[in-house]
mmCIF file of C-alpha atoms in Angstrom:
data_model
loop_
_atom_site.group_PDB
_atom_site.id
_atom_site.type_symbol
_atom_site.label_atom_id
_atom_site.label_comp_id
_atom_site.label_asym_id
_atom_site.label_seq_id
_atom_site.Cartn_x
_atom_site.Cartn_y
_atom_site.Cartn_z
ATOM 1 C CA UNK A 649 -16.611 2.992 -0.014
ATOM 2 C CA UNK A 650 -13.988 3.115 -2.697
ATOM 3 C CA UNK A 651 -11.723 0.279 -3.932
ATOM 4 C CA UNK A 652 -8.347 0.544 -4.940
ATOM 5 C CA UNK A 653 -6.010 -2.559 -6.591
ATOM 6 C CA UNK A 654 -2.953 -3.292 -5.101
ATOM 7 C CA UNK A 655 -0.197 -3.885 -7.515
ATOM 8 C CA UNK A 656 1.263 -6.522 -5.229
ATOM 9 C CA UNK A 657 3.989 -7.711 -6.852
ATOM 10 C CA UNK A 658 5.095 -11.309 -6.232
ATOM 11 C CA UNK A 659 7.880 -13.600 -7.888
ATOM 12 C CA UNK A 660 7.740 -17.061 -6.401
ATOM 13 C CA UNK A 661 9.808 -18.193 -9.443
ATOM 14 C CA UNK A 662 12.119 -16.028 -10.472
ATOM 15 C CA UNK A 663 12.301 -17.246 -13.719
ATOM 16 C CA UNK A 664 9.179 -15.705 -14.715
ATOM 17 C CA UNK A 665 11.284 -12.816 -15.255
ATOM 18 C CA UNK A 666 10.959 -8.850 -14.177
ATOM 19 C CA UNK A 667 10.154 -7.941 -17.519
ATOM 20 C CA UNK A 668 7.139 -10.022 -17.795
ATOM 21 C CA UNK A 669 6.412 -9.019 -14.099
ATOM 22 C CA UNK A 670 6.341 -5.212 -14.618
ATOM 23 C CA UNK A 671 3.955 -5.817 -17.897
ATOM 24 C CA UNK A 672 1.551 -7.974 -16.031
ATOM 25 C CA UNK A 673 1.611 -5.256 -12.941
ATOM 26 C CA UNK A 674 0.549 -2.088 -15.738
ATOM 27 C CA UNK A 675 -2.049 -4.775 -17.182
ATOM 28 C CA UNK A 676 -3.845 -4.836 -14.265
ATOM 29 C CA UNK A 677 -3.466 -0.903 -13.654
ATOM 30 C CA UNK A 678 -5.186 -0.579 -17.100
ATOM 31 C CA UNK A 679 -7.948 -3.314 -16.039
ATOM 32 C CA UNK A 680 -8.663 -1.098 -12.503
ATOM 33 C CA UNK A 681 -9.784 1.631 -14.567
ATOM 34 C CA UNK A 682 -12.115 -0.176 -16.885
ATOM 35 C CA UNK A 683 -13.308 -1.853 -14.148
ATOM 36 C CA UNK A 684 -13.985 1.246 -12.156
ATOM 37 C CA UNK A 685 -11.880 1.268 -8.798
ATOM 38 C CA UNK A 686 -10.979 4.559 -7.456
ATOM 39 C CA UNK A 687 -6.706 3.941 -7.886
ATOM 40 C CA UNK A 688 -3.804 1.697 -8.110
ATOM 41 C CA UNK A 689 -1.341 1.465 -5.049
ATOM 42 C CA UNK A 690 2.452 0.189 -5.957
ATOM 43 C CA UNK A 691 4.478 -0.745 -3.237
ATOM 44 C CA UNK A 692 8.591 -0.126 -3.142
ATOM 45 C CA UNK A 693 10.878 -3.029 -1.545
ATOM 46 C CA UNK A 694 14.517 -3.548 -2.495
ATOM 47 C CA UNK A 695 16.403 -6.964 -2.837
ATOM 48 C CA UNK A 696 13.602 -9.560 -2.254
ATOM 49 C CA UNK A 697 10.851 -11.666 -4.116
ATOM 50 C CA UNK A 698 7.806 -9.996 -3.007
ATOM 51 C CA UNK A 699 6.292 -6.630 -3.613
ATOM 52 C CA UNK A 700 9.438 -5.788 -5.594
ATOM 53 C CA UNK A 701 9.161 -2.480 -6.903
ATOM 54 C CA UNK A 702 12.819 -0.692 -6.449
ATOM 55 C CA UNK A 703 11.243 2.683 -7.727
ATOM 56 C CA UNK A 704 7.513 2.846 -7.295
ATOM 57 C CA UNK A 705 7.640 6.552 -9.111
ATOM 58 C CA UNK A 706 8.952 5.549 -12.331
ATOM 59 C CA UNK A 707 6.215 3.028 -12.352
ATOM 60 C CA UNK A 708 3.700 5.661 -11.762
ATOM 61 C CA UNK A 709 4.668 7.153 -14.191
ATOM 62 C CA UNK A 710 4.728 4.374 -16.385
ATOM 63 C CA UNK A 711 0.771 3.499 -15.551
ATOM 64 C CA UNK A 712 -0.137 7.533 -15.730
ATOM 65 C CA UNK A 713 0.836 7.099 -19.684
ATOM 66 C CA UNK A 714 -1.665 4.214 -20.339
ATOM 67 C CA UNK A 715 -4.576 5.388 -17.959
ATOM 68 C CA UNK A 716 -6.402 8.313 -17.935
ATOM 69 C CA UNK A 717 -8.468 8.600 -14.889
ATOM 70 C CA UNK A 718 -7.345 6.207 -12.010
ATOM 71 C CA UNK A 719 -5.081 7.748 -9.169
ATOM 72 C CA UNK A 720 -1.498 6.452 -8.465
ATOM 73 C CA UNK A 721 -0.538 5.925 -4.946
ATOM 74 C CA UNK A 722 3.166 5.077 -3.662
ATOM 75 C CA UNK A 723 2.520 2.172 -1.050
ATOM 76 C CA UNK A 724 4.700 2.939 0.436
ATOM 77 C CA UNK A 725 7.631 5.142 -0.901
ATOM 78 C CA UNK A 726 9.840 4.546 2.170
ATOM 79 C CA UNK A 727 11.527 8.077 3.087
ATOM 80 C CA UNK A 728 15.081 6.442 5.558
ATOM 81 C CA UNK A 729 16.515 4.806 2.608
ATOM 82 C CA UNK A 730 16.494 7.969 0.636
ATOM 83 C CA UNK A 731 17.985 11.583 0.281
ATOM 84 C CA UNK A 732 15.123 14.132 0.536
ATOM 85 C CA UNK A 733 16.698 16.592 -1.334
ATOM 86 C CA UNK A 734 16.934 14.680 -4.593
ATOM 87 C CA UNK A 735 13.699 12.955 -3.932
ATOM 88 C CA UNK A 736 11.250 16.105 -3.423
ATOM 89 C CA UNK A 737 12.451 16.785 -7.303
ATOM 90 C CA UNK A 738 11.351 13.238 -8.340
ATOM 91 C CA UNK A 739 8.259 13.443 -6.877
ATOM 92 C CA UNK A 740 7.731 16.885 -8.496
ATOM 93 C CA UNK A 741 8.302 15.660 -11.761
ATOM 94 C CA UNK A 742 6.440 12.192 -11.311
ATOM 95 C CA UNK A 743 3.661 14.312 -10.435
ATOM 96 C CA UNK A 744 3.965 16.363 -13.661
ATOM 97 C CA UNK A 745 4.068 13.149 -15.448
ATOM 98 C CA UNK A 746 1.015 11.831 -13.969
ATOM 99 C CA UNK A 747 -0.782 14.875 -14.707
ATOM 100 C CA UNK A 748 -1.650 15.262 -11.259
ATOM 101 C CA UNK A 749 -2.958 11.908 -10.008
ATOM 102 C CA UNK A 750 -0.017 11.061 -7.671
ATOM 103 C CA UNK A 751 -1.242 10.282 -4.277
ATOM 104 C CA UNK A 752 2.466 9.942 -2.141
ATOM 105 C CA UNK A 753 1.916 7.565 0.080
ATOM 106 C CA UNK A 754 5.029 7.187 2.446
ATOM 107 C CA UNK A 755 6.363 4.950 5.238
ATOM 108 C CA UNK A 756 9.155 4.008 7.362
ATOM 109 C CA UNK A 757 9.704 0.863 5.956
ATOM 110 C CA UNK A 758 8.507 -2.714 7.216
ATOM 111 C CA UNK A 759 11.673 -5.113 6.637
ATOM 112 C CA UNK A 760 14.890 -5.269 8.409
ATOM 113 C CA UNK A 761 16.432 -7.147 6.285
ATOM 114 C CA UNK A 762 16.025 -4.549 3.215
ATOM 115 C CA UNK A 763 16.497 -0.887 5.015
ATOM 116 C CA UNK A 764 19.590 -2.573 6.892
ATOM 117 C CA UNK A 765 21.015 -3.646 3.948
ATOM 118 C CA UNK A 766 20.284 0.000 2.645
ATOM 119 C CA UNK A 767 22.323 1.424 5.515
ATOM 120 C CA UNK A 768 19.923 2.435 7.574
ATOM 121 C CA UNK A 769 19.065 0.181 11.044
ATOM 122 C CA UNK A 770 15.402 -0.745 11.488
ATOM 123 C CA UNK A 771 15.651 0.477 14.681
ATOM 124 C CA UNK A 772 16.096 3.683 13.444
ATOM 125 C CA UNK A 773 13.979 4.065 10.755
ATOM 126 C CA UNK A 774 11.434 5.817 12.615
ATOM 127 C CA UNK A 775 13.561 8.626 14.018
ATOM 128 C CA UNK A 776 14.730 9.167 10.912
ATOM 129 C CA UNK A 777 11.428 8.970 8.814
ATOM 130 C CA UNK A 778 10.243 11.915 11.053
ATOM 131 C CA UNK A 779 12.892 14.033 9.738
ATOM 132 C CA UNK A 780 12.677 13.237 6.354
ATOM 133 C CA UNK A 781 9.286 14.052 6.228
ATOM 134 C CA UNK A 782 9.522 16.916 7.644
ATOM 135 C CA UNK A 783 12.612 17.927 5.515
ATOM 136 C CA UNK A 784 10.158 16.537 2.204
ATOM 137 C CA UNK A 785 7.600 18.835 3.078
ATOM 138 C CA UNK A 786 9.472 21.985 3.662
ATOM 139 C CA UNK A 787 10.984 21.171 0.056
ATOM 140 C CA UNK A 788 7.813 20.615 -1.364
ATOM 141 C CA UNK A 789 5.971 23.856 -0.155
ATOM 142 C CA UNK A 790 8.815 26.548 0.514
ATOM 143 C CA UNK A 791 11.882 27.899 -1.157
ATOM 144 C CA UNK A 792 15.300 28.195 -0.210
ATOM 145 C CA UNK A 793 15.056 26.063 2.880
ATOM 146 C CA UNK A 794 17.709 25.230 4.702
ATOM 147 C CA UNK A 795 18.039 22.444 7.432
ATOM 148 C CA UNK A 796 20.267 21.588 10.540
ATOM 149 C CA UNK A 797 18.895 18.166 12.550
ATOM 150 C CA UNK A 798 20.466 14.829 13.064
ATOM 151 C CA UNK A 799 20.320 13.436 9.638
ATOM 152 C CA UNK A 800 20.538 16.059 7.423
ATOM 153 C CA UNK A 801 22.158 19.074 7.374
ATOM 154 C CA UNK A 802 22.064 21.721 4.247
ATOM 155 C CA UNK A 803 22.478 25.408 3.352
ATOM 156 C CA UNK A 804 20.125 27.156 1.328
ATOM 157 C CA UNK A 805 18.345 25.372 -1.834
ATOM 158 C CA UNK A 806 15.378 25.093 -3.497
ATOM 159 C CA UNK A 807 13.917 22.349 -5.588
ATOM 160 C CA UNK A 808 13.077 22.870 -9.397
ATOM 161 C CA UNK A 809 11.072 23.373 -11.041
ATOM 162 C CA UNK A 810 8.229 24.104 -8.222
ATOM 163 C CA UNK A 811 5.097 21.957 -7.367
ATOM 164 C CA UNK A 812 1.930 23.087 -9.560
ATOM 165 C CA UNK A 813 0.219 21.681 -6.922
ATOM 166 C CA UNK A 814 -0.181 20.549 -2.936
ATOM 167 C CA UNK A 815 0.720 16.837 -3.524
ATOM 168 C CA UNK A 816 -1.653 14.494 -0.955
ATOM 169 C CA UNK A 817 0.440 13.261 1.452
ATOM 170 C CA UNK A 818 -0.846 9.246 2.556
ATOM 171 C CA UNK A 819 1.153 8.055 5.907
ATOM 172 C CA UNK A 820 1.129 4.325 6.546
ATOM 173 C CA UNK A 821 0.682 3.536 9.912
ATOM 174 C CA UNK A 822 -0.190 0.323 12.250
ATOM 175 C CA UNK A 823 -0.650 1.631 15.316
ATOM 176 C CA UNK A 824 -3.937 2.865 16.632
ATOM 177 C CA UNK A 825 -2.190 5.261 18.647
ATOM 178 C CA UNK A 826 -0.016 6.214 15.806
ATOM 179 C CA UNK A 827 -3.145 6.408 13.299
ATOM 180 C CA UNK A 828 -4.981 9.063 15.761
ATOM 181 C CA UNK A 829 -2.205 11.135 15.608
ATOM 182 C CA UNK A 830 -1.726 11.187 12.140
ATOM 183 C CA UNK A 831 -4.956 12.146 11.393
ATOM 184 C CA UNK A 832 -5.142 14.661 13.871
ATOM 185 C CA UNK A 833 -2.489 16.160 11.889
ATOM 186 C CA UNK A 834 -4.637 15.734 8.699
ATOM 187 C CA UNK A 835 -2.600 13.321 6.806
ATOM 188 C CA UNK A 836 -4.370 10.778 4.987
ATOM 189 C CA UNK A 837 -3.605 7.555 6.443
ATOM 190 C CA UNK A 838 -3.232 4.041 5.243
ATOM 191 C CA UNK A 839 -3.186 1.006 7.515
ATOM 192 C CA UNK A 840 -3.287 -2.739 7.144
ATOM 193 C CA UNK A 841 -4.361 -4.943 10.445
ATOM 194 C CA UNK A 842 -2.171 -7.547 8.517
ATOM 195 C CA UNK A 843 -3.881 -10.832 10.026
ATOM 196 C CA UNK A 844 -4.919 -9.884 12.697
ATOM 197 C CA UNK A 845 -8.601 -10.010 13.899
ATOM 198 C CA UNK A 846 -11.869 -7.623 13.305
ATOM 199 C CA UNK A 847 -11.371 -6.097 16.384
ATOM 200 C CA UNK A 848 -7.922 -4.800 15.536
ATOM 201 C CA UNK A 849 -9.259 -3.261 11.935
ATOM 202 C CA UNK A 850 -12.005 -1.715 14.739
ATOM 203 C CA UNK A 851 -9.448 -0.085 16.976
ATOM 204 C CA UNK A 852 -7.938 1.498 13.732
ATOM 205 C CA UNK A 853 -10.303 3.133 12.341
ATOM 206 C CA UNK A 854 -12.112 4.660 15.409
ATOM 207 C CA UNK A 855 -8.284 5.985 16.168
ATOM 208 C CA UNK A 856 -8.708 7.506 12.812
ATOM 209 C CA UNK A 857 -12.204 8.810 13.282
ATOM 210 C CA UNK A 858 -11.075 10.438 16.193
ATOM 211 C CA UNK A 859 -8.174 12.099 15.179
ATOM 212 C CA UNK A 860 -10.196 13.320 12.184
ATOM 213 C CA UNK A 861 -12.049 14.925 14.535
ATOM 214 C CA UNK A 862 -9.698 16.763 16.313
ATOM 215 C CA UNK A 863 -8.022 17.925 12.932
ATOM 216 C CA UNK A 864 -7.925 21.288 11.585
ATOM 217 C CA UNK A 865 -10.120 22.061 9.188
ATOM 218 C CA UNK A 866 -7.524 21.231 6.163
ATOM 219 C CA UNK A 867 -7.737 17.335 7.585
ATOM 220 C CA UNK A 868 -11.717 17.064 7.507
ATOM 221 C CA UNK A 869 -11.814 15.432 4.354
ATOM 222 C CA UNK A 870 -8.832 13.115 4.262
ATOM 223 C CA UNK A 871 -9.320 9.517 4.174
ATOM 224 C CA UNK A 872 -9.147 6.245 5.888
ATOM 225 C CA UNK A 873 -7.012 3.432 3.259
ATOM 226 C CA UNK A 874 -7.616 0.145 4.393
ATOM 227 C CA UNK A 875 -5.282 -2.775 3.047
ATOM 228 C CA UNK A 876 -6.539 -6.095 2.711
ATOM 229 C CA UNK A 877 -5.928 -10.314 1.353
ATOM 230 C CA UNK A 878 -8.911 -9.852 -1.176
ATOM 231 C CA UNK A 879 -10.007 -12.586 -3.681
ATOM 232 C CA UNK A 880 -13.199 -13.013 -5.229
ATOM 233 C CA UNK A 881 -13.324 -16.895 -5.296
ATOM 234 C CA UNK A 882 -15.556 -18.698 -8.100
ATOM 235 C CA UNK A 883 -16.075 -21.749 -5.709
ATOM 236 C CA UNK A 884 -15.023 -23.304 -2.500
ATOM 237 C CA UNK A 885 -12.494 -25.076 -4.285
ATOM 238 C CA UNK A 886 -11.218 -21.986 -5.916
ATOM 239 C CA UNK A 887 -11.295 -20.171 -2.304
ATOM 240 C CA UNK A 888 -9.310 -23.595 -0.906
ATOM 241 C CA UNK A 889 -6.605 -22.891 -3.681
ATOM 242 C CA UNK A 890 -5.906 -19.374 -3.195
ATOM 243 C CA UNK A 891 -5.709 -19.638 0.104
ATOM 244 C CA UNK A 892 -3.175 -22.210 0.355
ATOM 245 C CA UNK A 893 -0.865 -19.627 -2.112
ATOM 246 C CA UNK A 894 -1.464 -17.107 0.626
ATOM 247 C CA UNK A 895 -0.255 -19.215 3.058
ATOM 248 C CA UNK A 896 2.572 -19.537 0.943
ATOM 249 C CA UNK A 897 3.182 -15.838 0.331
ATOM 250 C CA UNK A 898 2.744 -15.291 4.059
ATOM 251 C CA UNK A 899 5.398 -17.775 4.751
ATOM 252 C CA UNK A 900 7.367 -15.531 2.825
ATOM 253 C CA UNK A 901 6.243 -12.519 4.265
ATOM 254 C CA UNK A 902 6.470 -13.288 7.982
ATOM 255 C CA UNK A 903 9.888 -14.087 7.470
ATOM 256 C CA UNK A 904 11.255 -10.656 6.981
ATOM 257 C CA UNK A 905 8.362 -8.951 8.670
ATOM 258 C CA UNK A 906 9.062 -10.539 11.912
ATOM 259 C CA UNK A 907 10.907 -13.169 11.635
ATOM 260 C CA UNK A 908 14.918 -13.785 11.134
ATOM 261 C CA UNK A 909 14.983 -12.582 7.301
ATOM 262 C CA UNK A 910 16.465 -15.357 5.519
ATOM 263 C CA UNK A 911 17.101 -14.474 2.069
ATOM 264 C CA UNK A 912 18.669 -16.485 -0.403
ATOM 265 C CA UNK A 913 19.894 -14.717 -3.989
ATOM 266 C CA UNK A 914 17.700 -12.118 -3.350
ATOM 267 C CA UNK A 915 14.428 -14.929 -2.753
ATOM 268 C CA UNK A 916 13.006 -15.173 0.542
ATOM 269 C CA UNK A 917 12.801 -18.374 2.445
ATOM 270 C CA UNK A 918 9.150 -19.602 2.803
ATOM 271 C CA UNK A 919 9.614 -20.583 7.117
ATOM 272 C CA UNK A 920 6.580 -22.470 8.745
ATOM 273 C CA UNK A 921 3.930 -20.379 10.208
ATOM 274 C CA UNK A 922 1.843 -20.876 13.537
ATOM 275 C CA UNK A 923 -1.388 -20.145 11.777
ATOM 276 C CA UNK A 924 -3.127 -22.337 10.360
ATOM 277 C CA UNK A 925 -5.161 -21.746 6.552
ATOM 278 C CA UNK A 926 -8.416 -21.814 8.098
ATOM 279 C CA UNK A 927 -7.208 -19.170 10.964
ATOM 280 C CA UNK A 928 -5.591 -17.682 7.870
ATOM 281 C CA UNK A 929 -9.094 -17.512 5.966
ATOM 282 C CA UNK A 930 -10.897 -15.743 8.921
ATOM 283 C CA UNK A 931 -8.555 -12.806 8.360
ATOM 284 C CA UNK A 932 -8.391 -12.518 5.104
ATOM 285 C CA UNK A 933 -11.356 -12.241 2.385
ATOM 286 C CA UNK A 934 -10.808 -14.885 0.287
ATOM 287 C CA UNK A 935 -14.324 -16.236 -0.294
ATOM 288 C CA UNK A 936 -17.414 -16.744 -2.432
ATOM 289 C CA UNK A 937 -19.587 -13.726 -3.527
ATOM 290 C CA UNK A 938 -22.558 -13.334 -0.925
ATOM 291 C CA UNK A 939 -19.767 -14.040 2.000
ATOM 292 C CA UNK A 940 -17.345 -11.395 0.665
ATOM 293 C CA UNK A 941 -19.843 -8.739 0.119
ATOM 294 C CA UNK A 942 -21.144 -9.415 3.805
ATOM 295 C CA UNK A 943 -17.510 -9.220 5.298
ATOM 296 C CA UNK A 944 -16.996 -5.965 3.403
ATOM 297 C CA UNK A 945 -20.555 -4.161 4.273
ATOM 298 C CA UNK A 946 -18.688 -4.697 8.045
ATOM 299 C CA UNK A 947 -16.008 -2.135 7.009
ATOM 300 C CA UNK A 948 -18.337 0.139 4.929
ATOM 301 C CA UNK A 949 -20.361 0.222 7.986
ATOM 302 C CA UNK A 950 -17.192 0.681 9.693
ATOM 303 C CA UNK A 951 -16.537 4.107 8.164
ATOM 304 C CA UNK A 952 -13.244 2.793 6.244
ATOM 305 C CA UNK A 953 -13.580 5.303 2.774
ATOM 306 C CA UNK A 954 -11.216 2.964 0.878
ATOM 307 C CA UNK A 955 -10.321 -0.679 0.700
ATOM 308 C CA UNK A 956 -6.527 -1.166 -0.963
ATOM 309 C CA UNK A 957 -7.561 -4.597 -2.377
ATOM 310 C CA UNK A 958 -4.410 -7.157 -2.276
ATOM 311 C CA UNK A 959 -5.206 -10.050 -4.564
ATOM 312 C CA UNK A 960 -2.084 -11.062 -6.057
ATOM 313 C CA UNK A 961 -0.911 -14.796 -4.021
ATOM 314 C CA UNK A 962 0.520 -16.287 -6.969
ATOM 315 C CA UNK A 963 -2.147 -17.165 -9.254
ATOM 316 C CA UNK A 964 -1.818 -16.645 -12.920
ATOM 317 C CA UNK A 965 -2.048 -13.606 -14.197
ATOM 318 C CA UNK A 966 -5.801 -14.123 -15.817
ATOM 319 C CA UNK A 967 -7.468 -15.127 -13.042
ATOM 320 C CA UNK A 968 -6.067 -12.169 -11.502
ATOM 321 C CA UNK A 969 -7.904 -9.975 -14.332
ATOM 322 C CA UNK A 970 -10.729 -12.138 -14.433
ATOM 323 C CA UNK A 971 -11.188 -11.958 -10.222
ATOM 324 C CA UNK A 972 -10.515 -7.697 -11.089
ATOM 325 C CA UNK A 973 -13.662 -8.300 -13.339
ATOM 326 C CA UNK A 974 -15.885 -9.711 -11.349
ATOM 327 C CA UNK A 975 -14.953 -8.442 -8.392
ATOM 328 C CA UNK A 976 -16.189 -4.542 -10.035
ATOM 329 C CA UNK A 977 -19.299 -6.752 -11.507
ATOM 330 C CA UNK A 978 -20.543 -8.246 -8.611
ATOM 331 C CA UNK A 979 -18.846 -6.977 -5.457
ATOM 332 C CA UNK A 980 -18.770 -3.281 -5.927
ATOM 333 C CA UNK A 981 -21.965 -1.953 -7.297
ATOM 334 C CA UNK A 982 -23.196 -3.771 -3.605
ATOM 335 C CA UNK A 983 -20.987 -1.763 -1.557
ATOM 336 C CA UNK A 984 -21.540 1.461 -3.557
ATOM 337 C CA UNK A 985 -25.570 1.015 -2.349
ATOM 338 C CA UNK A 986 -24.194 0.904 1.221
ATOM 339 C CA UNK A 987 -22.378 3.964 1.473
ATOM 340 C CA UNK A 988 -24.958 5.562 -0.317
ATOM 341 C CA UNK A 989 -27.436 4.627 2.264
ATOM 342 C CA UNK A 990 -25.147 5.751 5.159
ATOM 343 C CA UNK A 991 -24.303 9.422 3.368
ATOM 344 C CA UNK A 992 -28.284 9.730 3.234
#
């Protein structure tokens, strides 16, 4: 099982300042690779405090120039919001720029409060996602296409200069339903059971396994991403703190996930929440050591191939590279054993 740091972006104050934000973010790209996980992901939201990334490419790019090794994954570049036809260029060239370690991962999008703002209903965005990626893929692998659906409609063109390369293609889906079909198709897919229980993260990846299955041979080795709360606590008071941010961040989060999306000057209104921290710490890894590597062997086991860690709750930004540290130290090498065992 591979690991991958999510560059979860987060501005509880926003006096800390973007600047300061985006340097922090490529830090910990550049401390993933030394400590050994497989990628970075970087998210894209739009006119809110959390996981604020307007243009996930440029920052791709930005990381590809100070790494050498790690792969960059969009999570997620969110396809409604945008026009295809200028997009499938961007991603071209970001790709270029990367020297070939973009991994486009791409969504719907998850908040109506940002794609409504953006012009495009939430109720729509899935209807409209469809197209676009079909639209994004026909510009990607063919010239001179032309198109004539609901939301676009184009004569002849073809994007320049062409792709060296078949870019992976990473769909995020929820849905077990919506995961088995996916992979049937031979996407990669990345999910996220959010906070909900074990058995939920089950139902996922067994719709994964068996729309692998069922996939044409092109879709036999794609992969399983797996999103998840991660923190590699020193103590049980450490845990206790970084928990309580989550709860905090989730408060946040919950808002314009499901709830009414109330935003003020662009920061997002921290409502109460149902669950309580403990419930909260049953869902998410936020633990000692010997715990964590126990609760991960479960999705190893599982047949997950990658775990997008999410570690970023607020905490200053060195014991976020000190966690990255000993998380690859003490956490990983564990794991590694595992999957070796179950390839054997």
């Amino acid at each position: 099982m591979d690991f991958n740091h999510f560059l979860s972006s987060y501005l509880p104050d926003p006096s800390y300042g973007g600047t300061r934000l985006y340097r922090d973010m490529v830090e910990q790209a550049v401390q993933a690779e030394k400590c050994g996980y497989r990628g970075v992901s970087i998210p894209e939201h739009h006119l809110i405090n959390i996981l604020l990334v307007p243009s996930p490419l440029q920052l791709a790019v930005k990381i590809a120039s100070v790494t050498s090794r790690i792969e960059l994954v969009t999570s997620i570049a969110v396809l409604p919001i945008r026009d295809m036809r200028v997009f499938a260029g961007e991603v071209v060239q970001a790709d270029m720029l990367c020297d070939g370690r973009l991994v486009l991962g791409v969504g719907r999008g998850a908040f109506a409060y940002e794609v409504g703002r953006l012009g495009t209903p939430i109720e729509e965005t899935k209807k409209k996602f469809e197209e676009s990626l079909a639209v994004l893929e026909a510009l990607l692998s063919r010239e001179e296409v032309s198109w004539d659906g609901d939301y676009y409609t184009f004569d002849p063109i073809t994007v320049m200069p062409r792709p060296e390369r078949a870019i992976p293609l990473m769909l995020a889906v929820m849905a077990p339903e919506g995961i088995y079909h996916t992979a049937r198709k031979g996407y990669h897919v990345q999910t996220t059971p959010l906070q909900a229980s074990h058995t939920v993260l089950l139902e996922q990846v067994n719709a994964f396994r068996r729309g692998k299955a069922e996939a044409a041979a092109a879709g036999k080795k794609n992969r399983l991403a797996l999103q998840r709360g991660i923190y590699l606590a020193r103590d049980a008071a450490d845990a206790r703190a970084k928990l309580e941010l989550a709860s905090t961040y989730y408060q946040r989060f919950d808002n314009v996930y499901s709830g009414p999306g109330i935003v003020d000057r662009g920061s997002i209104r921290p409502l109460p929440r149902k669950q309580t921290i403990e419930e909260l710490g049953r869902s998410l890894i936020i633990c000692e050591m010997n715990e964590m590597i126990d609760r991960l062997s479960a999705y190893s086991e599982a047949g997950i191939d990658e775990v997008i860690v999410t570690s970023n709750f607020g905490q200053e930004q060195s014991e976020t590279l000190d966690m990255m540290a000993r998380f690859s130290a003490e956490v990983m090498p564990q794991l590694s054993g595992i999957r070796q065992k179950s390839v054997a």
